[in-house]
Amino acid sequence: AGVGDYYGPYDAHHLLKQLASGGLGIQPLFFDEVYYCRRCGSLASQRSCGHGPEDRLTLSGTEVRRRLRAGLPLPAEFTRPEVAAVLAEAFRAEREVARA
């Protein structure tokens, strides 16, 4: 979370591990970054796929919002079409409200 690459990809994991060791009261679950691997043809993580960054499709939350605000489609590899349609409609409605 955060703007740009201010935070490292696993900084939130490190923070939660510190908090959990101090009696946070919940047990956090930690997941590796998931991306679409073009060579594998499926979702993958560094644990499950050894292909390089050139084969990975990753979209940050910022990029997803930018595309949706601009009316651009999300890649089919990134999300199911029915989910993309719901998101596109929500952002279309947001644009209409902003124009009013």
PDB file of C-alpha atoms in Angstrom:
ATOM      1  CA  ALA A   1       0.000   0.000   0.000  1.00  0.00           C
ATOM      2  CA  GLY A   2       1.124   3.529  -0.562  1.00  0.00           C
ATOM      3  CA  VAL A   3       2.079   5.825  -3.377  1.00  0.00           C
ATOM      4  CA  GLY A   4       4.497   4.558  -5.995  1.00  0.00           C
ATOM      5  CA  ASP A   5       7.226   2.368  -4.564  1.00  0.00           C
ATOM      6  CA  TYR A   6       7.586   4.241  -1.259  1.00  0.00           C
ATOM      7  CA  TYR A   7       6.995   0.982   0.611  1.00  0.00           C
ATOM      8  CA  GLY A   8       8.653  -2.305  -0.239  1.00  0.00           C
ATOM      9  CA  PRO A   9       6.423  -5.124  -1.492  1.00  0.00           C
ATOM     10  CA  TYR A  10       6.519  -6.957   1.847  1.00  0.00           C
ATOM     11  CA  ASP A  11       6.795  -4.056   4.331  1.00  0.00           C
ATOM     12  CA  ALA A  12       3.233  -4.690   5.529  1.00  0.00           C
ATOM     13  CA  HIS A  13       4.156  -8.337   6.216  1.00  0.00           C
ATOM     14  CA  HIS A  14       7.131  -7.252   8.324  1.00  0.00           C
ATOM     15  CA  LEU A  15       5.042  -4.779  10.311  1.00  0.00           C
ATOM     16  CA  LEU A  16       2.294  -7.307  11.003  1.00  0.00           C
ATOM     17  CA  LYS A  17       4.826  -9.926  12.091  1.00  0.00           C
ATOM     18  CA  GLN A  18       6.183  -7.445  14.642  1.00  0.00           C
ATOM     19  CA  LEU A  19       2.698  -6.555  15.864  1.00  0.00           C
ATOM     20  CA  ALA A  20       1.572 -10.193  16.012  1.00  0.00           C
ATOM     21  CA  SER A  21       4.536 -11.141  18.176  1.00  0.00           C
ATOM     22  CA  GLY A  22       3.382  -8.493  20.677  1.00  0.00           C
ATOM     23  CA  GLY A  23      -0.069  -9.990  21.157  1.00  0.00           C
ATOM     24  CA  LEU A  24      -2.060  -8.459  18.330  1.00  0.00           C
ATOM     25  CA  GLY A  25      -4.961 -10.802  19.110  1.00  0.00           C
ATOM     26  CA  ILE A  26      -5.333 -12.058  15.544  1.00  0.00           C
ATOM     27  CA  GLN A  27      -3.273 -14.411  13.425  1.00  0.00           C
ATOM     28  CA  PRO A  28      -2.332 -12.687  10.157  1.00  0.00           C
ATOM     29  CA  LEU A  29      -1.998 -14.789   7.014  1.00  0.00           C
ATOM     30  CA  PHE A  30       0.837 -13.861   4.674  1.00  0.00           C
ATOM     31  CA  PHE A  31       0.744 -14.449   0.930  1.00  0.00           C
ATOM     32  CA  ASP A  32       3.378 -13.928  -1.729  1.00  0.00           C
ATOM     33  CA  GLU A  33       2.662 -11.559  -4.590  1.00  0.00           C
ATOM     34  CA  VAL A  34       0.509 -13.258  -7.218  1.00  0.00           C
ATOM     35  CA  TYR A  35       0.815 -12.426 -10.905  1.00  0.00           C
ATOM     36  CA  TYR A  36      -0.213 -13.866 -14.236  1.00  0.00           C
ATOM     37  CA  CYS A  37       2.625 -15.732 -15.927  1.00  0.00           C
ATOM     38  CA  ARG A  38       2.302 -15.582 -19.696  1.00  0.00           C
ATOM     39  CA  ARG A  39       4.550 -18.632 -20.187  1.00  0.00           C
ATOM     40  CA  CYS A  40       2.691 -20.762 -17.621  1.00  0.00           C
ATOM     41  CA  GLY A  41      -0.675 -19.432 -18.800  1.00  0.00           C
ATOM     42  CA  SER A  42      -1.926 -19.109 -15.231  1.00  0.00           C
ATOM     43  CA  LEU A  43      -1.669 -17.257 -11.957  1.00  0.00           C
ATOM     44  CA  ALA A  44       1.601 -17.873 -10.172  1.00  0.00           C
ATOM     45  CA  SER A  45       3.954 -16.657  -7.469  1.00  0.00           C
ATOM     46  CA  GLN A  46       7.721 -16.801  -7.134  1.00  0.00           C
ATOM     47  CA  ARG A  47       7.283 -20.058  -5.203  1.00  0.00           C
ATOM     48  CA  SER A  48       5.338 -21.738  -7.995  1.00  0.00           C
ATOM     49  CA  CYS A  49       6.947 -20.225 -11.095  1.00  0.00           C
ATOM     50  CA  GLY A  50      10.551 -19.661 -12.037  1.00  0.00           C
ATOM     51  CA  HIS A  51       9.944 -17.508 -15.113  1.00  0.00           C
ATOM     52  CA  GLY A  52      11.356 -13.999 -15.176  1.00  0.00           C
ATOM     53  CA  PRO A  53       9.713 -10.601 -14.808  1.00  0.00           C
ATOM     54  CA  GLU A  54       9.329 -10.271 -18.581  1.00  0.00           C
ATOM     55  CA  ASP A  55       6.744 -13.091 -18.463  1.00  0.00           C
ATOM     56  CA  ARG A  56       4.719 -11.574 -15.609  1.00  0.00           C
ATOM     57  CA  LEU A  57       1.604  -9.465 -15.799  1.00  0.00           C
ATOM     58  CA  THR A  58       1.182  -7.485 -12.600  1.00  0.00           C
ATOM     59  CA  LEU A  59      -1.064  -4.500 -12.074  1.00  0.00           C
ATOM     60  CA  SER A  60      -0.856  -2.277  -9.034  1.00  0.00           C
ATOM     61  CA  GLY A  61      -4.008  -0.950  -7.446  1.00  0.00           C
ATOM     62  CA  THR A  62      -3.010   2.476  -8.748  1.00  0.00           C
ATOM     63  CA  GLU A  63      -2.781   1.159 -12.318  1.00  0.00           C
ATOM     64  CA  VAL A  64      -6.123  -0.655 -12.040  1.00  0.00           C
ATOM     65  CA  ARG A  65      -7.824   2.550 -10.842  1.00  0.00           C
ATOM     66  CA  ARG A  66      -6.114   4.598 -13.579  1.00  0.00           C
ATOM     67  CA  ARG A  67      -7.360   2.228 -16.269  1.00  0.00           C
ATOM     68  CA  LEU A  68     -10.881   2.139 -14.865  1.00  0.00           C
ATOM     69  CA  ARG A  69     -11.064   5.934 -14.504  1.00  0.00           C
ATOM     70  CA  ALA A  70      -9.876   6.317 -18.102  1.00  0.00           C
ATOM     71  CA  GLY A  71     -12.467   3.815 -19.329  1.00  0.00           C
ATOM     72  CA  LEU A  72      -9.751   1.378 -20.391  1.00  0.00           C
ATOM     73  CA  PRO A  73     -10.347  -2.374 -20.156  1.00  0.00           C
ATOM     74  CA  LEU A  74      -8.544  -4.558 -17.660  1.00  0.00           C
ATOM     75  CA  PRO A  75      -6.539  -7.419 -19.191  1.00  0.00           C
ATOM     76  CA  ALA A  76      -8.468 -10.704 -19.320  1.00  0.00           C
ATOM     77  CA  GLU A  77      -5.512 -12.347 -17.561  1.00  0.00           C
ATOM     78  CA  PHE A  78      -5.953  -9.987 -14.609  1.00  0.00           C
ATOM     79  CA  THR A  79      -9.612 -10.499 -13.726  1.00  0.00           C
ATOM     80  CA  ARG A  80     -12.693 -12.370 -14.865  1.00  0.00           C
ATOM     81  CA  PRO A  81     -14.795 -10.481 -17.443  1.00  0.00           C
ATOM     82  CA  GLU A  82     -17.844 -10.279 -15.162  1.00  0.00           C
ATOM     83  CA  VAL A  83     -15.743  -8.725 -12.380  1.00  0.00           C
ATOM     84  CA  ALA A  84     -14.159  -6.290 -14.844  1.00  0.00           C
ATOM     85  CA  ALA A  85     -17.656  -5.290 -16.026  1.00  0.00           C
ATOM     86  CA  VAL A  86     -18.824  -4.539 -12.465  1.00  0.00           C
ATOM     87  CA  LEU A  87     -15.706  -2.469 -11.788  1.00  0.00           C
ATOM     88  CA  ALA A  88     -16.008  -0.609 -15.100  1.00  0.00           C
ATOM     89  CA  GLU A  89     -19.655   0.226 -14.357  1.00  0.00           C
ATOM     90  CA  ALA A  90     -18.802   1.506 -10.873  1.00  0.00           C
ATOM     91  CA  PHE A  91     -16.107   3.782 -12.258  1.00  0.00           C
ATOM     92  CA  ARG A  92     -18.359   4.923 -15.117  1.00  0.00           C
ATOM     93  CA  ALA A  93     -20.995   5.903 -12.556  1.00  0.00           C
ATOM     94  CA  GLU A  94     -18.301   7.694 -10.525  1.00  0.00           C
ATOM     95  CA  ARG A  95     -17.304   9.717 -13.612  1.00  0.00           C
ATOM     96  CA  GLU A  96     -20.938  10.679 -14.269  1.00  0.00           C
ATOM     97  CA  VAL A  97     -21.420  11.842 -10.674  1.00  0.00           C
ATOM     98  CA  ALA A  98     -18.215  13.879 -10.890  1.00  0.00           C
ATOM     99  CA  ARG A  99     -19.477  15.611 -14.063  1.00  0.00           C
ATOM    100  CA  ALA A 100     -22.841  16.518 -12.512  1.00  0.00           C
TER     101      ALA A 100
END
